[in-house]
């Protein structure tokens, strides 16, 4: 009995993927639920399991091919016995794909009132709109961008590098590969951030001595009790939450002509995955203990390297923290993750000579960077926000007393 292996629902607003890798070849045996093929989308990587035990009968798409929800990737010759009935349920799973045309038609597409008015008055094709608002919500800027697209033709040059640009004198020593969907999406988001936000960066330095001494003093007991090491990230997440409470516009979002102030703290933590940078979100970070924060961040890091993060874990976020210091970065200007209005950059810790009470002493210093959207955040608030983080890190008792 031949069982079809279909592209499953990929998540909200995602209808297309690229075949990344087949784990088995035609004719090879597979077991039920064994990861059979890897699909790459612009947001997440998905393993498609075998719907039944048996052997691969056909492979319809090769690595690098584009597929859509519901497409038949191949077929499996199911084995005898109880394996065949297991195939019936997965075969019906792609049914939600029927809902895609409804969303494309605009019936249930989320958009701001201003954006909807622009779409209706100008009869724009909603399927061509990509929402940059929270949860993929279409904003006024998205609608206007689609409306004015013919006049902005030069922006369409992104695909150009994929095509030969002419004779290349040293082509025999070059290699050309297609960008992965995730890398393309990261590139689009970075360009979007720089073209739609007024990004500025302010800097400060923080003495890490107090935090390092605290870790050294309590590391063994912390590890024994909680089963996870006490790192730096939990301190910075807690410090960021305290600063966001004091300066709520840094936790806000510009949505058309409105400013959305968010009274919750979903902190994105940039981590390096196997296929590029991803930003999983620590939900309600203000309610988590230091141990819970360390466990969550550690789990995200492991699963990012193994391509096991889910789409839901990568969506949303009110503020982002990125740590270039783990790669040796001394200083950088991080780029905002739209539609957020701020991102904190951590860097490496270096022993530097500093003045303390009229004496030159050697202290472990980290440079901090805050990139912010100047449309919403003034320089005064940005500087004070970063100083608040500096104060919390240099005197960690502030985090406990919330002062």
mmCIF file of C-alpha atoms in Angstrom, residues 151-287:
data_model
loop_
_atom_site.group_PDB
_atom_site.id
_atom_site.type_symbol
_atom_site.label_atom_id
_atom_site.label_comp_id
_atom_site.label_asym_id
_atom_site.label_seq_id
_atom_site.Cartn_x
_atom_site.Cartn_y
_atom_site.Cartn_z
ATOM 1 C CA UNK A 151 7.699 53.873 -8.266
ATOM 2 C CA UNK A 152 10.240 52.091 -6.095
ATOM 3 C CA UNK A 153 11.382 49.534 -8.649
ATOM 4 C CA UNK A 154 15.063 49.730 -7.602
ATOM 5 C CA UNK A 155 14.121 48.036 -4.323
ATOM 6 C CA UNK A 156 13.378 44.881 -6.315
ATOM 7 C CA UNK A 157 17.098 44.263 -6.881
ATOM 8 C CA UNK A 158 17.422 41.774 -4.038
ATOM 9 C CA UNK A 159 17.295 38.655 -6.289
ATOM 10 C CA UNK A 160 19.991 40.075 -8.613
ATOM 11 C CA UNK A 161 23.016 38.404 -6.953
ATOM 12 C CA UNK A 162 21.510 34.972 -7.681
ATOM 13 C CA UNK A 163 21.947 35.540 -11.429
ATOM 14 C CA UNK A 164 25.297 35.840 -13.205
ATOM 15 C CA UNK A 165 26.245 39.520 -13.457
ATOM 16 C CA UNK A 166 28.477 39.007 -16.454
ATOM 17 C CA UNK A 167 31.814 37.386 -17.227
ATOM 18 C CA UNK A 168 33.713 36.591 -14.043
ATOM 19 C CA UNK A 169 37.458 36.324 -14.702
ATOM 20 C CA UNK A 170 38.060 33.952 -11.783
ATOM 21 C CA UNK A 171 34.822 31.951 -11.925
ATOM 22 C CA UNK A 172 36.785 28.694 -11.787
ATOM 23 C CA UNK A 173 37.734 29.525 -8.180
ATOM 24 C CA UNK A 174 34.289 30.663 -7.051
ATOM 25 C CA UNK A 175 31.293 28.789 -5.723
ATOM 26 C CA UNK A 176 27.688 29.961 -6.167
ATOM 27 C CA UNK A 177 24.965 28.664 -3.841
ATOM 28 C CA UNK A 178 21.402 29.803 -3.284
ATOM 29 C CA UNK A 179 20.546 31.635 -0.091
ATOM 30 C CA UNK A 180 18.456 29.619 2.326
ATOM 31 C CA UNK A 181 14.921 30.901 3.029
ATOM 32 C CA UNK A 182 15.981 31.795 6.570
ATOM 33 C CA UNK A 183 18.989 33.791 5.382
ATOM 34 C CA UNK A 184 16.851 35.602 2.803
ATOM 35 C CA UNK A 185 14.312 36.471 5.494
ATOM 36 C CA UNK A 186 17.033 37.758 7.820
ATOM 37 C CA UNK A 187 18.372 39.925 4.989
ATOM 38 C CA UNK A 188 14.908 41.308 4.260
ATOM 39 C CA UNK A 189 14.290 42.126 7.914
ATOM 40 C CA UNK A 190 17.625 43.900 8.301
ATOM 41 C CA UNK A 191 17.021 46.042 5.221
ATOM 42 C CA UNK A 192 13.469 46.728 6.379
ATOM 43 C CA UNK A 193 14.697 47.880 9.773
ATOM 44 C CA UNK A 194 17.234 50.288 8.303
ATOM 45 C CA UNK A 195 14.819 51.700 5.721
ATOM 46 C CA UNK A 196 11.768 52.161 7.965
ATOM 47 C CA UNK A 197 13.224 53.188 11.343
ATOM 48 C CA UNK A 198 15.397 56.102 12.436
ATOM 49 C CA UNK A 199 18.056 53.981 14.124
ATOM 50 C CA UNK A 200 20.582 55.518 16.501
ATOM 51 C CA UNK A 201 22.951 53.777 18.916
ATOM 52 C CA UNK A 202 24.155 54.936 22.319
ATOM 53 C CA UNK A 203 26.982 53.305 24.277
ATOM 54 C CA UNK A 204 28.112 52.835 27.847
ATOM 55 C CA UNK A 205 30.476 50.621 29.801
ATOM 56 C CA UNK A 206 29.673 48.410 32.738
ATOM 57 C CA UNK A 207 31.937 47.008 35.445
ATOM 58 C CA UNK A 208 31.172 43.279 35.566
ATOM 59 C CA UNK A 209 33.089 42.703 38.801
ATOM 60 C CA UNK A 210 30.075 42.493 41.121
ATOM 61 C CA UNK A 211 28.225 39.992 38.932
ATOM 62 C CA UNK A 212 31.354 37.898 38.420
ATOM 63 C CA UNK A 213 32.015 37.801 42.176
ATOM 64 C CA UNK A 214 28.383 36.839 42.819
ATOM 65 C CA UNK A 215 28.579 34.004 40.300
ATOM 66 C CA UNK A 216 31.857 32.752 41.746
ATOM 67 C CA UNK A 217 30.489 32.804 45.283
ATOM 68 C CA UNK A 218 27.212 30.985 44.584
ATOM 69 C CA UNK A 219 27.853 29.009 41.366
ATOM 70 C CA UNK A 220 28.263 25.589 42.989
ATOM 71 C CA UNK A 221 25.168 25.877 45.177
ATOM 72 C CA UNK A 222 23.144 27.319 42.310
ATOM 73 C CA UNK A 223 24.133 24.441 40.025
ATOM 74 C CA UNK A 224 23.434 21.822 42.694
ATOM 75 C CA UNK A 225 19.987 23.197 43.447
ATOM 76 C CA UNK A 226 18.749 24.144 39.988
ATOM 77 C CA UNK A 227 20.721 21.886 37.664
ATOM 78 C CA UNK A 228 21.931 24.774 35.513
ATOM 79 C CA UNK A 229 24.889 27.150 35.712
ATOM 80 C CA UNK A 230 24.383 30.807 36.581
ATOM 81 C CA UNK A 231 25.371 32.790 33.511
ATOM 82 C CA UNK A 232 25.357 36.460 32.551
ATOM 83 C CA UNK A 233 22.240 36.426 30.368
ATOM 84 C CA UNK A 234 19.791 36.038 33.254
ATOM 85 C CA UNK A 235 21.242 39.159 34.903
ATOM 86 C CA UNK A 236 20.895 41.180 31.708
ATOM 87 C CA UNK A 237 17.349 39.969 31.053
ATOM 88 C CA UNK A 238 16.317 40.965 34.572
ATOM 89 C CA UNK A 239 18.127 44.306 34.223
ATOM 90 C CA UNK A 240 16.452 44.923 30.848
ATOM 91 C CA UNK A 241 13.006 44.230 32.344
ATOM 92 C CA UNK A 242 13.652 46.750 35.128
ATOM 93 C CA UNK A 243 14.786 49.349 32.580
ATOM 94 C CA UNK A 244 11.775 48.655 30.345
ATOM 95 C CA UNK A 245 9.440 49.225 33.279
ATOM 96 C CA UNK A 246 11.118 52.585 33.911
ATOM 97 C CA UNK A 247 11.109 53.601 30.229
ATOM 98 C CA UNK A 248 8.032 51.980 28.632
ATOM 99 C CA UNK A 249 8.527 53.576 25.209
ATOM 100 C CA UNK A 250 11.536 51.277 24.680
ATOM 101 C CA UNK A 251 9.071 48.386 25.081
ATOM 102 C CA UNK A 252 6.626 50.001 22.654
ATOM 103 C CA UNK A 253 5.822 49.742 18.983
ATOM 104 C CA UNK A 254 4.832 52.187 16.261
ATOM 105 C CA UNK A 255 1.722 50.926 14.466
ATOM 106 C CA UNK A 256 0.726 53.363 11.743
ATOM 107 C CA UNK A 257 -0.131 56.624 13.487
ATOM 108 C CA UNK A 258 -0.429 54.925 16.876
ATOM 109 C CA UNK A 259 2.057 54.009 19.584
ATOM 110 C CA UNK A 260 1.416 50.663 21.282
ATOM 111 C CA UNK A 261 2.732 50.463 24.847
ATOM 112 C CA UNK A 262 3.142 46.845 25.938
ATOM 113 C CA UNK A 263 2.701 46.024 29.602
ATOM 114 C CA UNK A 264 4.339 42.630 29.269
ATOM 115 C CA UNK A 265 7.963 41.691 28.761
ATOM 116 C CA UNK A 266 8.683 39.105 26.078
ATOM 117 C CA UNK A 267 12.446 39.306 25.637
ATOM 118 C CA UNK A 268 14.016 37.995 22.441
ATOM 119 C CA UNK A 269 17.473 36.463 22.840
ATOM 120 C CA UNK A 270 19.494 36.291 19.634
ATOM 121 C CA UNK A 271 21.241 32.940 19.222
ATOM 122 C CA UNK A 272 23.234 31.429 16.391
ATOM 123 C CA UNK A 273 21.536 28.446 14.757
ATOM 124 C CA UNK A 274 22.877 26.015 12.206
ATOM 125 C CA UNK A 275 21.403 28.044 9.340
ATOM 126 C CA UNK A 276 21.758 31.581 10.660
ATOM 127 C CA UNK A 277 20.719 33.973 13.383
ATOM 128 C CA UNK A 278 17.401 33.307 15.128
ATOM 129 C CA UNK A 279 15.683 35.150 17.975
ATOM 130 C CA UNK A 280 13.583 32.901 20.225
ATOM 131 C CA UNK A 281 11.447 34.759 22.747
ATOM 132 C CA UNK A 282 11.418 34.357 26.532
ATOM 133 C CA UNK A 283 7.743 35.012 27.340
ATOM 134 C CA UNK A 284 6.815 36.998 30.467
ATOM 135 C CA UNK A 285 10.447 37.286 31.503
ATOM 136 C CA UNK A 286 9.455 39.447 34.467
ATOM 137 C CA UNK A 287 7.741 36.453 36.096
#
